[in-house]
Short mmCIF file of C-alpha atoms in Angstrom, two decimals:
data_model
loop_
_atom_site.label_atom_id
_atom_site.label_comp_id
_atom_site.label_asym_id
_atom_site.label_seq_id
_atom_site.Cartn_x
_atom_site.Cartn_y
_atom_site.Cartn_z
CA MET A 1 3.41 78.07 -14.37
CA GLY A 2 4.11 74.55 -14.04
CA PHE A 3 4.20 71.56 -16.33
CA GLU A 4 0.65 70.71 -15.95
CA GLY A 5 -0.83 69.71 -19.10
CA ARG A 6 2.51 69.97 -20.90
CA ARG A 7 4.29 67.03 -22.63
CA LEU A 8 8.20 67.10 -23.51
CA PRO A 9 9.08 66.51 -27.00
CA PRO A 10 10.06 62.73 -27.61
CA ALA A 11 13.78 63.93 -28.66
CA LEU A 12 14.36 65.43 -25.49
CA LEU A 13 12.51 62.34 -23.91
CA ASN A 14 15.46 60.16 -25.59
CA ILE A 15 18.14 62.26 -23.84
CA CYS A 16 16.97 62.80 -20.38
CA MET A 17 15.50 59.14 -19.76
CA PRO A 18 19.04 57.28 -19.66
CA VAL A 19 20.55 60.07 -17.43
CA LEU A 20 17.84 59.77 -15.22
CA LEU A 21 17.64 55.97 -15.16
CA LEU A 22 21.68 56.12 -14.52
CA GLY A 23 21.26 58.67 -11.86
CA ILE A 24 18.73 55.96 -9.94
CA VAL A 25 21.10 53.11 -10.59
CA HIS A 26 24.08 54.87 -9.12
CA THR A 27 22.14 56.04 -6.15
CA GLY A 28 20.90 52.49 -5.20
CA GLY A 29 24.30 51.02 -5.58
CA ALA A 30 25.64 53.52 -2.70
CA ALA A 31 23.03 52.86 -0.71
CA ALA A 32 23.52 49.12 -0.86
CA ARG A 33 27.25 49.51 -0.10
CA THR A 34 26.70 51.52 2.96
CA SER A 35 24.04 48.98 3.95
CA GLU A 36 26.54 46.12 3.53
CA HIS A 37 29.15 47.95 5.50
CA GLU A 38 26.67 48.50 8.33
CA THR A 39 25.76 44.83 8.35
CA LEU A 40 29.39 43.65 8.38
CA GLN A 41 30.12 45.92 11.32
CA ARG A 42 26.89 44.64 13.19
CA CYS A 43 28.53 41.25 12.33
CA ARG A 44 31.91 42.02 13.82
CA TYR A 45 29.96 43.30 16.73
CA LEU A 46 27.95 40.08 17.33
CA GLN A 47 30.88 37.94 16.81
CA GLY A 48 32.71 40.05 19.30
CA ARG A 49 29.68 39.46 22.03
CA ILE A 50 29.70 35.49 21.15
CA GLU A 51 33.29 35.36 21.93
CA PHE A 52 32.97 37.68 25.15
CA TYR A 53 30.50 35.33 26.46
CA THR A 54 32.06 32.13 25.33
CA ASP A 55 35.34 33.09 27.35
CA ARG A 56 33.46 34.37 30.42
CA ARG A 57 31.62 30.90 30.73
CA ARG A 58 34.92 28.87 30.21
CA LEU A 59 36.45 30.91 33.25
CA GLY A 60 33.31 29.42 35.26
CA GLY A 61 31.27 31.14 37.97
CA LYS A 62 28.10 30.63 39.94
CA GLY A 63 25.41 28.83 38.34
CA ALA A 64 22.71 31.75 37.88
CA GLN A 65 25.70 33.76 36.36
CA MET A 66 26.74 31.10 34.15
CA GLU A 67 22.87 30.82 32.98
CA ARG A 68 22.63 34.68 32.46
CA TRP A 69 25.83 34.32 30.19
CA ARG A 70 24.36 31.46 28.39
CA LYS A 71 21.17 33.16 27.44
CA SER A 72 22.94 36.28 26.26
CA ARG A 73 25.21 34.35 23.98
CA ARG A 74 22.54 32.61 22.50
CA ARG A 75 20.70 35.90 21.68
CA PHE A 76 23.70 36.90 20.00
CA GLU A 77 24.15 33.57 18.24
CA ARG A 78 20.43 33.86 17.09
CA GLU A 79 20.87 37.43 15.73
CA PHE A 80 24.34 36.39 13.96
CA ARG A 81 22.46 33.50 12.13
CA GLU A 82 19.35 35.73 11.08
CA ARG A 83 21.66 38.16 9.32
CA ARG A 84 23.56 35.24 7.93
CA CYS A 85 26.99 36.92 9.00
CA HIS A 86 28.62 33.43 8.14
CA ARG A 87 28.83 34.88 4.52
CA TYR A 88 31.18 37.35 5.54
CA GLY A 89 33.88 34.65 6.45
CA ARG A 90 37.37 36.08 7.05
CA ARG A 91 36.08 39.57 6.63
CA LEU A 92 34.71 39.19 9.98
CA GLN A 93 38.12 39.33 11.59
CA GLY A 94 38.74 43.03 10.58
CA ASP A 95 41.54 44.69 12.03
CA ARG A 96 42.17 41.96 15.03
#
C-alpha cells in the first residue's frame, strides 16, 4: 500500500516543503565545495607540471627532447587556461 492517489494535507505540505528544500540546498553546497577543492587540487598539479617542464627547458637538451617538453608544457598550459586556474591566485601555492 503506497501513496498512489493520495494527497498530503496542505498543513503538512507547509511544514515539509521548507525542510525538503533546505536539504536540497545544503547538499548542493557541499557538492560545490568538494568540486571546488578538487578543481583547486587539479590546478595546483597543472601549475607544478608547467613549472617542471619550464625548468627542464631552461636546463637545455637535444632538440627533439626540447620539442617534446615544449608540447607537454603547452598541453598543461591549455588545460590551466580552460579551467581558469588563474582565479585561485595565491591559493595555488598551497603548502610550498
